[in-house]
mmCIF file of C-alpha atoms in Angstrom:
data_model
loop_
_atom_site.group_PDB
_atom_site.id
_atom_site.type_symbol
_atom_site.label_atom_id
_atom_site.label_comp_id
_atom_site.label_asym_id
_atom_site.label_seq_id
_atom_site.Cartn_x
_atom_site.Cartn_y
_atom_site.Cartn_z
ATOM 1 C CA MET A 30 -21.630 -18.263 -8.369
ATOM 2 C CA GLN A 31 -18.973 -15.568 -8.111
ATOM 3 C CA LYS A 32 -17.882 -13.698 -11.220
ATOM 4 C CA GLN A 33 -14.263 -12.679 -11.598
ATOM 5 C CA LYS A 34 -12.986 -9.918 -13.824
ATOM 6 C CA ILE A 35 -9.280 -9.202 -14.316
ATOM 7 C CA ILE A 36 -8.651 -5.511 -13.613
ATOM 8 C CA LEU A 37 -4.864 -5.539 -14.062
ATOM 9 C CA THR A 38 -2.854 -8.202 -15.848
ATOM 10 C CA GLU A 39 0.763 -8.929 -14.962
ATOM 11 C CA LYS A 40 2.018 -6.546 -17.665
ATOM 12 C CA ALA A 41 -0.472 -3.823 -16.704
ATOM 13 C CA MET A 42 0.550 -4.170 -13.060
ATOM 14 C CA GLU A 43 4.224 -3.808 -13.991
ATOM 15 C CA ARG A 44 3.525 -0.697 -16.096
ATOM 16 C CA THR A 45 1.390 0.768 -13.305
ATOM 17 C CA LEU A 46 4.126 0.285 -10.704
ATOM 18 C CA ASP A 47 6.689 1.833 -13.070
ATOM 19 C CA ARG A 48 4.404 4.853 -13.565
ATOM 20 C CA LEU A 49 3.873 5.224 -9.816
ATOM 21 C CA ALA A 50 7.634 5.079 -9.192
ATOM 22 C CA SER A 51 8.108 7.791 -11.842
ATOM 23 C CA GLU A 52 5.481 9.977 -10.147
ATOM 24 C CA ILE A 53 7.260 9.622 -6.796
ATOM 25 C CA ALA A 54 10.624 10.426 -8.400
ATOM 26 C CA GLU A 55 9.143 13.490 -10.076
ATOM 27 C CA ARG A 56 7.482 14.830 -6.908
ATOM 28 C CA ARG A 57 9.948 13.748 -4.219
ATOM 29 C CA GLY A 58 13.144 12.659 -5.992
ATOM 30 C CA ASP A 59 15.191 15.608 -4.749
ATOM 31 C CA ASN A 60 14.251 14.895 -1.133
ATOM 32 C CA GLU A 61 17.194 13.207 0.563
ATOM 33 C CA LYS A 62 14.995 11.948 3.419
ATOM 34 C CA LEU A 63 12.590 10.033 1.184
ATOM 35 C CA ALA A 64 11.516 6.656 2.614
ATOM 36 C CA ILE A 65 9.007 3.956 1.720
ATOM 37 C CA ILE A 66 6.923 1.940 4.175
ATOM 38 C CA GLY A 67 4.744 -0.910 2.937
ATOM 39 C CA ILE A 68 1.697 -2.063 4.867
ATOM 40 C CA GLN A 69 1.938 -5.797 5.525
ATOM 41 C CA ARG A 70 1.431 -7.984 3.570
ATOM 42 C CA ARG A 71 0.932 -7.155 -0.096
ATOM 43 C CA GLY A 72 1.587 -3.441 0.391
ATOM 44 C CA ALA A 73 5.026 -4.424 1.695
ATOM 45 C CA ASP A 74 5.654 -6.543 -1.412
ATOM 46 C CA LEU A 75 4.634 -3.668 -3.697
ATOM 47 C CA ALA A 76 6.792 -1.249 -1.670
ATOM 48 C CA GLU A 77 9.824 -3.462 -2.243
ATOM 49 C CA ARG A 78 9.283 -3.305 -6.003
ATOM 50 C CA LEU A 79 8.831 0.477 -5.903
ATOM 51 C CA LYS A 80 12.028 0.828 -3.881
ATOM 52 C CA LYS A 81 14.039 -1.113 -6.481
ATOM 53 C CA SER A 82 12.704 1.093 -9.254
ATOM 54 C CA LEU A 83 13.360 4.295 -7.289
ATOM 55 C CA ASP A 84 16.882 3.198 -6.309
ATOM 56 C CA GLU A 85 17.652 2.766 -9.992
ATOM 57 C CA THR A 86 15.947 5.975 -11.127
ATOM 58 C CA LEU A 87 17.339 8.212 -8.379
ATOM 59 C CA GLY A 88 20.801 6.614 -8.208
ATOM 60 C CA ARG A 89 20.677 6.082 -4.453
ATOM 61 C CA ARG A 90 19.242 3.652 -1.916
ATOM 62 C CA ILE A 91 15.827 4.618 -0.552
ATOM 63 C CA PRO A 92 15.113 3.281 2.962
ATOM 64 C CA LEU A 93 12.382 0.636 3.070
ATOM 65 C CA GLY A 94 10.220 -0.422 5.972
ATOM 66 C CA LYS A 95 7.375 -2.848 6.590
ATOM 67 C CA LEU A 96 4.460 -2.049 8.852
ATOM 68 C CA ASP A 97 1.994 -4.381 10.547
ATOM 69 C CA ILE A 98 -1.165 -2.488 11.518
ATOM 70 C CA ASN A 99 -3.078 -5.298 13.234
ATOM 71 C CA LEU A 100 -2.460 -4.000 16.759
ATOM 72 C CA TYR A 101 -3.819 -0.590 15.677
ATOM 73 C CA ARG A 102 -7.099 -1.840 14.168
ATOM 74 C CA ASP A 103 -10.320 -0.310 15.429
ATOM 75 C CA ASP A 104 -12.371 -3.482 14.988
ATOM 76 C CA TRP A 105 -10.720 -5.858 17.477
ATOM 77 C CA THR A 106 -13.943 -6.351 19.388
ATOM 78 C CA THR A 107 -15.994 -7.265 16.312
ATOM 79 C CA LEU A 108 -13.589 -9.714 14.661
ATOM 80 C CA THR A 109 -14.756 -13.316 14.425
ATOM 81 C CA ARG A 110 -11.173 -14.604 14.298
ATOM 82 C CA GLN A 111 -7.776 -13.454 15.514
ATOM 83 C CA PRO A 112 -5.876 -11.401 12.927
ATOM 84 C CA SER A 113 -2.550 -12.731 11.691
ATOM 85 C CA ILE A 114 0.235 -10.667 13.235
ATOM 86 C CA ASN A 115 3.140 -9.856 10.909
ATOM 87 C CA CYS A 116 6.376 -8.070 11.686
ATOM 88 C CA THR A 117 7.055 -4.365 11.649
ATOM 89 C CA GLU A 118 10.520 -3.385 10.460
ATOM 90 C CA ILE A 119 11.409 0.279 10.190
ATOM 91 C CA PRO A 120 15.223 0.247 10.328
ATOM 92 C CA PHE A 121 15.677 3.973 9.762
ATOM 93 C CA ASP A 122 14.844 7.253 11.455
ATOM 94 C CA ILE A 123 11.530 8.634 10.164
ATOM 95 C CA GLU A 124 11.942 11.942 11.985
ATOM 96 C CA ASP A 125 11.529 14.724 9.402
ATOM 97 C CA ALA A 126 11.360 12.197 6.519
ATOM 98 C CA SER A 127 8.989 12.230 3.561
ATOM 99 C CA VAL A 128 7.345 8.830 3.890
ATOM 100 C CA ILE A 129 5.489 7.093 1.093
ATOM 101 C CA LEU A 130 3.024 4.665 2.710
ATOM 102 C CA VAL A 131 2.175 1.821 0.300
ATOM 103 C CA ASP A 132 -0.905 -0.416 0.306
ATOM 104 C CA ASP A 133 -2.515 -2.662 -2.265
ATOM 105 C CA VAL A 134 -6.183 -1.573 -2.055
ATOM 106 C CA LEU A 135 -7.792 1.550 -0.601
ATOM 107 C CA PHE A 136 -11.353 0.843 0.527
ATOM 108 C CA SER A 137 -12.853 2.195 3.765
ATOM 109 C CA GLY A 138 -9.699 4.041 4.853
ATOM 110 C CA ARG A 139 -9.503 2.218 8.184
ATOM 111 C CA THR A 140 -6.268 0.378 7.350
ATOM 112 C CA VAL A 141 -4.623 3.687 6.435
ATOM 113 C CA ARG A 142 -5.869 5.296 9.662
ATOM 114 C CA ALA A 143 -4.302 2.453 11.632
ATOM 115 C CA ALA A 144 -1.076 2.737 9.606
ATOM 116 C CA LEU A 145 -0.783 6.471 10.279
ATOM 117 C CA GLU A 146 -1.180 5.845 13.996
ATOM 118 C CA ALA A 147 1.502 3.126 13.864
ATOM 119 C CA VAL A 148 3.933 5.312 11.877
ATOM 120 C CA LEU A 149 3.625 8.120 14.420
ATOM 121 C CA ASP A 150 4.792 5.713 17.132
ATOM 122 C CA PHE A 151 8.176 5.758 15.340
ATOM 123 C CA GLY A 152 8.529 9.544 15.198
ATOM 124 C CA ARG A 153 7.230 12.598 13.405
ATOM 125 C CA PRO A 154 7.792 12.532 9.657
ATOM 126 C CA ARG A 155 7.777 15.762 7.655
ATOM 127 C CA ARG A 156 4.965 14.329 5.530
ATOM 128 C CA VAL A 157 3.242 11.039 4.839
ATOM 129 C CA GLU A 158 1.860 10.390 1.371
ATOM 130 C CA LEU A 159 -0.272 7.406 0.433
ATOM 131 C CA LEU A 160 0.276 5.221 -2.616
ATOM 132 C CA VAL A 161 -2.234 2.503 -3.503
ATOM 133 C CA LEU A 162 -2.313 0.101 -6.402
ATOM 134 C CA VAL A 163 -6.140 0.170 -6.508
ATOM 135 C CA ASP A 164 -8.628 2.703 -5.138
ATOM 136 C CA ARG A 165 -12.067 1.097 -5.057
ATOM 137 C CA GLY A 166 -13.979 3.861 -3.260
ATOM 138 C CA HIS A 167 -16.479 3.447 -0.389
ATOM 139 C CA ARG A 168 -14.562 5.542 2.164
ATOM 140 C CA GLU A 169 -15.723 5.539 5.786
ATOM 141 C CA LEU A 170 -13.014 8.023 6.788
ATOM 142 C CA PRO A 171 -11.790 11.197 5.022
ATOM 143 C CA ILE A 172 -8.720 9.586 3.463
ATOM 144 C CA SER A 173 -7.482 9.801 -0.111
ATOM 145 C CA ALA A 174 -4.374 8.556 -1.893
ATOM 146 C CA ASP A 175 -1.680 10.819 -3.320
ATOM 147 C CA TYR A 176 -0.619 8.186 -5.860
ATOM 148 C CA VAL A 177 -3.196 5.817 -7.396
ATOM 149 C CA GLY A 178 -2.425 2.982 -9.774
ATOM 150 C CA LYS A 179 -5.993 2.355 -10.869
ATOM 151 C CA LYS A 180 -9.317 3.724 -9.668
ATOM 152 C CA ILE A 181 -12.304 1.456 -10.124
ATOM 153 C CA ASP A 182 -15.961 1.794 -9.225
ATOM 154 C CA THR A 183 -17.226 -1.108 -7.160
ATOM 155 C CA TYR A 184 -20.313 -2.128 -5.269
ATOM 156 C CA GLY A 185 -19.952 -2.538 -1.520
ATOM 157 C CA ASP A 186 -20.320 -6.320 -1.658
ATOM 158 C CA GLU A 187 -17.645 -6.790 -4.322
ATOM 159 C CA HIS A 188 -14.019 -7.597 -3.488
ATOM 160 C CA VAL A 189 -10.748 -6.581 -5.091
ATOM 161 C CA ASN A 190 -8.081 -9.259 -4.808
ATOM 162 C CA VAL A 191 -4.468 -8.336 -5.479
ATOM 163 C CA PHE A 192 -2.177 -11.241 -6.276
ATOM 164 C CA VAL A 193 1.598 -10.761 -6.134
ATOM 165 C CA ARG A 194 4.167 -13.293 -7.286
ATOM 166 C CA GLU A 195 6.027 -13.053 -3.951
ATOM 167 C CA ARG A 196 3.034 -14.651 -2.175
ATOM 168 C CA ASP A 197 0.687 -15.958 -4.832
ATOM 169 C CA GLU A 198 3.051 -16.988 -7.663
ATOM 170 C CA LYS A 199 1.282 -14.597 -10.056
ATOM 171 C CA ASP A 200 0.711 -10.875 -10.539
ATOM 172 C CA CYS A 201 -2.805 -9.620 -11.255
ATOM 173 C CA VAL A 202 -5.724 -7.727 -9.778
ATOM 174 C CA VAL A 203 -9.168 -9.334 -9.865
ATOM 175 C CA LEU A 204 -12.642 -7.919 -9.131
ATOM 176 C CA VAL A 205 -14.893 -10.549 -7.567
ATOM 177 C CA SER A 206 -18.654 -9.970 -7.628
#
């Protein structure tokens, strides 16, 4: 039987996203070419929330994009089922921009590697920084996040499930062991 432990409640998730938006504003708020790109699916939902908070804090509209990394995955040949392809929408020029790449969970680093490759197909940003709601460790690639909502220690066979109201009708983060 699987055990579930709530890592972030709805309120804790809201506070965490507010803190992360404040960190971005503090580090990059003066940069006029600041942009946010969320990794489909839940990273894109979180990116939309961060954008709203940053728009309000900075008093201007921050460009927002959504990125599907499925065509850039390095495990196509080992998948037992076809991945679900989502849309990529980057309706702004990323050339020389400071891009905040947003994902829900950082685990092996392979999703981020694929995302970086996909972003570079759109141009050459000045910098790309990574924001994750949860960093659960177990990296297979030398990748780390610049902005971390919550770092938790997990075992390799555990799972971190992020639920967002846009898709799941609730906000919380759950550790399943």
